Amino acid sequence: MTDAPLSPVTGQRMIRDVRPMELTYKGQSVTIQMPGWYCADSGESIHTGEDMAVSDAALKSLKIKVEKLLTPDEIKRIRQKLGLTQREAGEVIGGGPNAFQKYESGEVLLSKGMSNFLRLLEKHPEDVQELKEQAAA
């Protein structure tokens, strides 16, 4: 949006600003600085897709923390430690050929089960060969 939108409540021009916003997930909260269009009088706000990407990323991070999921960097580190490409990991461990690209970019959150499975494989990398053999069969 290049022109300031009008507030749906007051009809006044809104201003582009960054304001604190609290996100809560399963009883735990984080405060982020949320960009958007804000009405000075009513407190109403309008957020673009780019604005929403800020809150989406913060919510993903909060879910990772609360659910004790692996972060994208941890997923990549474990996959590389296991000697697998992203495609191989998706085929051998599961999720399909593009799954690990999505996990490592943060586009898709890893499930609790997959996080725990990767943690086990990190402790027992010798089991990857057996998984490769099963996937090839």
Coordinates of N, CA and C in Angstrom, one line a residue:
M1 N 0.8 -1.2 0.0 CA 0.0 0.0 0.0 C 0.9 1.2 0.0
T2 N 0.7 2.1 -1.0 CA 1.5 3.3 -1.0 C 0.7 4.5 -0.3
D3 N -0.6 4.5 -0.5 CA -1.4 5.6 0.1 C -1.9 5.0 1.5
A4 N -1.9 5.9 2.5 CA -2.3 5.5 3.8 C -3.8 5.2 3.7
P5 N -4.1 4.0 4.3 CA -5.6 3.6 4.3 C -6.3 4.4 5.3
L6 N -7.6 4.4 5.2 CA -8.5 5.0 6.1 C -8.9 4.0 7.2
S7 N -9.0 4.4 8.4 CA -9.4 3.6 9.5 C -10.8 3.1 9.3
P8 N -11.1 1.8 9.4 CA -12.5 1.3 9.3 C -13.4 1.8 10.4
V9 N -12.8 2.3 11.5 CA -13.6 2.7 12.7 C -13.8 4.2 12.6
T10 N -12.8 5.0 12.4 CA -12.9 6.5 12.5 C -12.9 7.2 11.2
G11 N -12.5 6.5 10.1 CA -12.4 7.1 8.8 C -11.2 8.0 8.6
Q12 N -10.3 8.1 9.6 CA -9.1 8.9 9.6 C -8.0 8.2 8.8
R13 N -7.1 8.9 8.3 CA -5.9 8.3 7.6 C -5.1 7.6 8.7
M14 N -4.6 6.4 8.4 CA -3.8 5.7 9.3 C -2.3 6.0 9.0
I15 N -1.5 5.7 10.0 CA -0.1 6.0 9.9 C 0.7 4.7 9.9
R16 N 1.8 4.7 9.2 CA 2.7 3.5 9.1 C 3.6 3.6 10.4
D17 N 3.6 2.5 11.1 CA 4.3 2.4 12.4 C 4.7 1.0 12.8
V18 N 5.5 0.9 13.8 CA 5.8 -0.4 14.4 C 5.4 -0.3 15.9
R19 N 4.6 -1.3 16.3 CA 4.1 -1.3 17.7 C 4.3 -2.6 18.3
P20 N 4.4 -2.7 19.7 CA 4.5 -4.0 20.3 C 3.2 -4.8 20.2
M21 N 3.4 -6.1 20.0 CA 2.2 -7.0 19.9 C 2.6 -8.2 20.7
E22 N 1.7 -8.7 21.5 CA 2.0 -9.9 22.3 C 1.4 -11.1 21.6
L23 N 2.2 -12.2 21.4 CA 1.7 -13.4 20.8 C 1.8 -14.5 22.0
T24 N 0.8 -15.3 22.0 CA 0.7 -16.3 23.1 C 0.4 -17.7 22.5
Y25 N 1.2 -18.7 23.0 CA 1.0 -20.1 22.5 C 1.1 -21.0 23.7
K26 N 0.0 -21.7 24.0 CA 0.0 -22.7 25.1 C 0.5 -22.0 26.4
G27 N 0.1 -20.9 26.7 CA 0.4 -20.2 28.0 C 1.7 -19.5 28.0
Q28 N 2.5 -19.5 27.0 CA 3.7 -18.8 26.9 C 3.6 -17.7 25.9
S29 N 4.2 -16.5 26.3 CA 4.0 -15.3 25.4 C 5.4 -14.7 25.0
V30 N 5.3 -14.0 23.9 CA 6.4 -13.2 23.4 C 5.9 -11.9 22.9
T31 N 6.6 -10.8 23.1 CA 6.2 -9.5 22.6 C 7.1 -9.2 21.4
I32 N 6.5 -8.9 20.3 CA 7.2 -8.6 19.0 C 6.9 -7.1 18.6
Q33 N 7.8 -6.6 17.8 CA 7.5 -5.3 17.2 C 6.8 -5.5 15.9
M34 N 5.6 -5.2 15.8 CA 4.7 -5.5 14.7 C 4.5 -4.3 13.8
P35 N 5.0 -4.4 12.5 CA 4.8 -3.3 11.6 C 3.3 -3.3 11.1
G36 N 2.8 -2.1 10.7 CA 1.5 -2.1 10.1 C 1.0 -0.6 10.0
W37 N -0.2 -0.5 9.6 CA -0.9 0.8 9.5 C -1.8 0.9 10.7
Y38 N -1.6 2.0 11.5 CA -2.3 2.2 12.8 C -3.1 3.5 12.8
C39 N -4.3 3.4 13.4 CA -5.1 4.6 13.6 C -4.7 5.2 15.0
A40 N -4.4 6.5 15.0 CA -4.0 7.1 16.2 C -5.1 7.2 17.2
D41 N -6.3 7.3 16.8 CA -7.4 7.4 17.8 C -8.0 6.1 18.3
S42 N -8.3 5.2 17.3 CA -9.0 4.0 17.7 C -8.1 2.8 18.1
G43 N -6.8 2.9 17.7 CA -6.0 1.7 17.9 C -6.1 0.6 16.9
E44 N -7.1 0.8 16.0 CA -7.2 -0.2 14.9 C -6.0 -0.3 14.1
S45 N -5.7 -1.5 13.5 CA -4.6 -1.7 12.7 C -4.9 -2.5 11.4
I46 N -4.1 -2.3 10.4 CA -4.2 -3.1 9.2 C -2.8 -3.6 8.9
H47 N -2.7 -4.9 8.5 CA -1.4 -5.5 8.3 C -1.3 -6.1 6.9
T48 N -0.2 -5.8 6.2 CA 0.0 -6.3 4.9 C 0.5 -7.8 5.0
G49 N 0.7 -8.4 3.9 CA 1.3 -9.8 3.9 C 2.7 -9.7 4.5
E50 N 3.5 -8.7 4.1 CA 4.8 -8.6 4.6 C 4.8 -8.4 6.1
D51 N 3.8 -7.6 6.6 CA 3.7 -7.4 8.0 C 3.4 -8.7 8.7
M52 N 2.5 -9.4 8.2 CA 2.1 -10.7 8.8 C 3.2 -11.7 8.8
A53 N 4.2 -11.6 7.9 CA 5.3 -12.5 7.9 C 6.1 -12.3 9.2
V54 N 6.1 -11.1 9.7 CA 6.9 -10.9 11.0 C 6.2 -11.7 12.1
S55 N 4.9 -11.6 12.2 CA 4.2 -12.3 13.3 C 4.2 -13.8 13.1
D56 N 4.1 -14.2 11.8 CA 4.2 -15.6 11.5 C 5.5 -16.3 11.9
A57 N 6.6 -15.6 11.6 CA 7.9 -16.1 12.0 C 8.1 -16.1 13.5
A58 N 7.6 -15.1 14.2 CA 7.7 -15.1 15.7 C 6.9 -16.2 16.3
L59 N 5.7 -16.5 15.7 CA 4.8 -17.5 16.3 C 5.5 -18.9 16.0
K60 N 6.1 -19.1 14.9 CA 6.8 -20.3 14.6 C 7.9 -20.5 15.6
S61 N 8.7 -19.5 15.9 CA 9.8 -19.6 16.9 C 9.2 -19.9 18.3
L62 N 8.1 -19.3 18.6 CA 7.5 -19.6 19.9 C 7.0 -21.1 20.0
K63 N 6.4 -21.6 18.9 CA 6.0 -23.0 18.9 C 7.2 -23.9 19.0
I64 N 8.3 -23.6 18.3 CA 9.5 -24.4 18.4 C 9.9 -24.5 19.9
K65 N 10.0 -23.4 20.5 CA 10.4 -23.3 21.9 C 9.5 -24.1 22.9
V66 N 8.2 -23.8 22.8 CA 7.2 -24.4 23.7 C 7.1 -25.9 23.4
E67 N 7.1 -26.4 22.2 CA 7.0 -27.8 21.9 C 8.3 -28.6 21.9
K68 N 9.4 -27.8 22.1 CA 10.7 -28.4 22.1 C 11.1 -29.1 20.8
L69 N 10.7 -28.4 19.7 CA 11.0 -28.9 18.4 C 12.4 -28.5 18.0
L70 N 13.0 -29.2 17.0 CA 14.3 -28.8 16.4 C 14.1 -27.6 15.6
T71 N 15.1 -26.7 15.7 CA 15.1 -25.5 14.8 C 15.6 -25.8 13.4
P72 N 15.3 -25.0 12.5 CA 15.8 -25.3 11.1 C 17.3 -25.5 11.1
D73 N 18.1 -24.7 11.9 CA 19.6 -24.9 11.9 C 19.9 -26.2 12.5
E74 N 19.2 -26.7 13.5 CA 19.5 -28.0 14.2 C 19.2 -29.1 13.2
I75 N 18.1 -29.0 12.5 CA 17.7 -30.0 11.5 C 18.8 -30.2 10.4
K76 N 19.3 -29.0 9.9 CA 20.3 -29.1 8.9 C 21.6 -29.7 9.5
R77 N 22.0 -29.3 10.7 CA 23.2 -29.8 11.3 C 23.1 -31.3 11.5
I78 N 22.0 -31.8 11.9 CA 21.8 -33.3 12.1 C 21.9 -34.0 10.8
R79 N 21.1 -33.4 9.8 CA 21.1 -34.1 8.5 C 22.5 -34.2 7.9
Q80 N 23.3 -33.1 8.0 CA 24.6 -33.1 7.5 C 25.5 -34.1 8.3
K81 N 25.3 -34.1 9.6 CA 26.1 -35.1 10.4 C 25.8 -36.5 10.0
L82 N 24.6 -36.8 9.6 CA 24.2 -38.1 9.1 C 24.7 -38.4 7.7
G83 N 25.3 -37.4 7.0 CA 25.8 -37.6 5.7 C 24.7 -37.7 4.6
L84 N 23.6 -37.0 4.8 CA 22.5 -37.1 3.9 C 22.2 -35.8 3.2
T85 N 21.9 -35.8 1.9 CA 21.4 -34.6 1.2 C 20.0 -34.4 1.7
Q86 N 19.5 -33.2 1.3 CA 18.1 -33.0 1.7 C 17.2 -34.0 1.0
R87 N 17.4 -34.3 -0.2 CA 16.5 -35.2 -0.9 C 16.6 -36.6 -0.3
E88 N 17.9 -37.1 0.0 CA 18.1 -38.4 0.6 C 17.4 -38.5 2.0
A89 N 17.5 -37.4 2.8 CA 16.8 -37.4 4.1 C 15.3 -37.5 4.0
G90 N 14.7 -36.8 3.0 CA 13.3 -36.9 2.8 C 12.9 -38.3 2.4
E91 N 13.7 -39.0 1.6 CA 13.4 -40.3 1.1 C 13.6 -41.4 2.1
V92 N 14.7 -41.2 2.9 CA 15.1 -42.2 3.9 C 14.4 -42.1 5.2
I93 N 14.3 -40.8 5.7 CA 13.7 -40.6 7.0 C 12.2 -40.3 6.9
G94 N 11.8 -39.7 5.8 CA 10.4 -39.5 5.5 C 10.0 -38.1 5.2
G95 N 8.9 -37.9 4.6 CA 8.4 -36.6 4.3 C 8.4 -36.2 2.8
G96 N 9.1 -37.0 2.0 CA 9.2 -36.8 0.6 C 10.5 -36.1 0.2
P97 N 10.7 -36.0 -1.1 CA 12.0 -35.4 -1.6 C 12.2 -34.0 -1.3
N98 N 11.2 -33.2 -1.0 CA 11.4 -31.7 -0.8 C 11.2 -31.4 0.7
A99 N 10.9 -32.4 1.5 CA 10.5 -32.1 2.9 C 11.7 -31.4 3.7
F100 N 12.9 -31.8 3.6 CA 14.0 -31.3 4.4 C 14.3 -29.9 3.9
Q101 N 14.1 -29.6 2.6 CA 14.3 -28.2 2.2 C 13.4 -27.3 2.9
K102 N 12.1 -27.7 3.1 CA 11.1 -26.9 3.7 C 11.3 -26.8 5.2
Y103 N 11.8 -27.9 5.8 CA 12.1 -27.9 7.3 C 13.3 -27.0 7.6
E104 N 14.3 -27.1 6.7 CA 15.5 -26.3 7.0 C 15.4 -24.8 6.6
S105 N 14.4 -24.5 5.8 CA 14.2 -23.1 5.5 C 13.2 -22.4 6.5
G106 N 12.6 -23.3 7.3 CA 11.6 -22.8 8.3 C 10.2 -22.7 7.7
E107 N 10.1 -23.1 6.4 CA 8.7 -22.9 5.8 C 7.7 -23.9 6.5
V108 N 8.2 -25.0 6.9 CA 7.3 -26.0 7.6 C 8.0 -26.4 8.9
L109 N 7.2 -26.4 9.9 CA 7.7 -26.9 11.2 C 7.8 -28.4 11.3
L110 N 8.8 -28.9 11.9 CA 9.0 -30.3 12.1 C 8.0 -30.8 13.2
S111 N 7.5 -32.0 13.1 CA 6.6 -32.5 14.1 C 7.5 -32.9 15.3
K112 N 6.8 -33.1 16.4 CA 7.4 -33.5 17.7 C 8.1 -34.9 17.4
G113 N 7.3 -35.8 16.8 CA 7.8 -37.1 16.5 C 9.1 -37.1 15.6
M114 N 9.0 -36.3 14.6 CA 10.2 -36.2 13.7 C 11.4 -35.6 14.4
S115 N 11.1 -34.6 15.2 CA 12.2 -34.0 16.0 C 12.9 -35.0 16.9
N116 N 12.0 -35.8 17.6 CA 12.6 -36.8 18.5 C 13.3 -37.9 17.7
F117 N 12.8 -38.3 16.5 CA 13.5 -39.3 15.7 C 14.8 -38.8 15.2
L118 N 14.9 -37.6 14.8 CA 16.2 -37.0 14.4 C 17.2 -37.0 15.5
R119 N 16.7 -36.6 16.7 CA 17.6 -36.6 17.9 C 18.1 -38.0 18.2
L120 N 17.3 -39.0 18.0 CA 17.8 -40.4 18.2 C 18.8 -40.8 17.1
L121 N 18.5 -40.4 15.9 CA 19.5 -40.7 14.8 C 20.8 -40.0 15.0
E122 N 20.7 -38.8 15.6 CA 22.0 -38.1 15.8 C 22.8 -38.9 16.8
K123 N 22.2 -39.6 17.8 CA 22.9 -40.4 18.8 C 23.3 -41.7 18.3
H124 N 22.6 -42.2 17.2 CA 22.9 -43.5 16.7 C 22.9 -43.4 15.1
P125 N 24.0 -42.7 14.6 CA 24.0 -42.5 13.2 C 24.2 -43.8 12.4
E126 N 24.7 -44.8 13.1 CA 24.9 -46.1 12.4 C 23.6 -46.7 11.9
D127 N 22.4 -46.3 12.4 CA 21.1 -46.8 12.0 C 20.7 -46.2 10.7
V128 N 21.3 -45.1 10.2 CA 20.9 -44.5 8.9 C 21.2 -45.5 7.8
Q129 N 22.2 -46.3 7.8 CA 22.5 -47.2 6.8 C 21.4 -48.2 6.6
E130 N 20.8 -48.7 7.8 CA 19.7 -49.6 7.7 C 18.5 -49.0 7.1
L131 N 18.3 -47.7 7.5 CA 17.1 -47.0 6.9 C 17.3 -46.8 5.4
K132 N 18.5 -46.6 4.9 CA 18.8 -46.5 3.5 C 18.5 -47.8 2.8
E133 N 18.9 -48.9 3.4 CA 18.6 -50.2 2.8 C 17.1 -50.5 2.7
Q134 N 16.4 -50.1 3.7 CA 15.0 -50.3 3.7 C 14.3 -49.4 2.7
A135 N 14.7 -48.2 2.5 CA 14.2 -47.3 1.6 C 14.4 -47.8 0.1
A136 N 15.6 -48.4 -0.1 CA 15.9 -48.9 -1.4 C 15.2 -50.2 -1.8
A137 N 14.8 -50.9 -0.8 CA 14.1 -52.2 -1.0 C 12.7 -52.1 -1.6

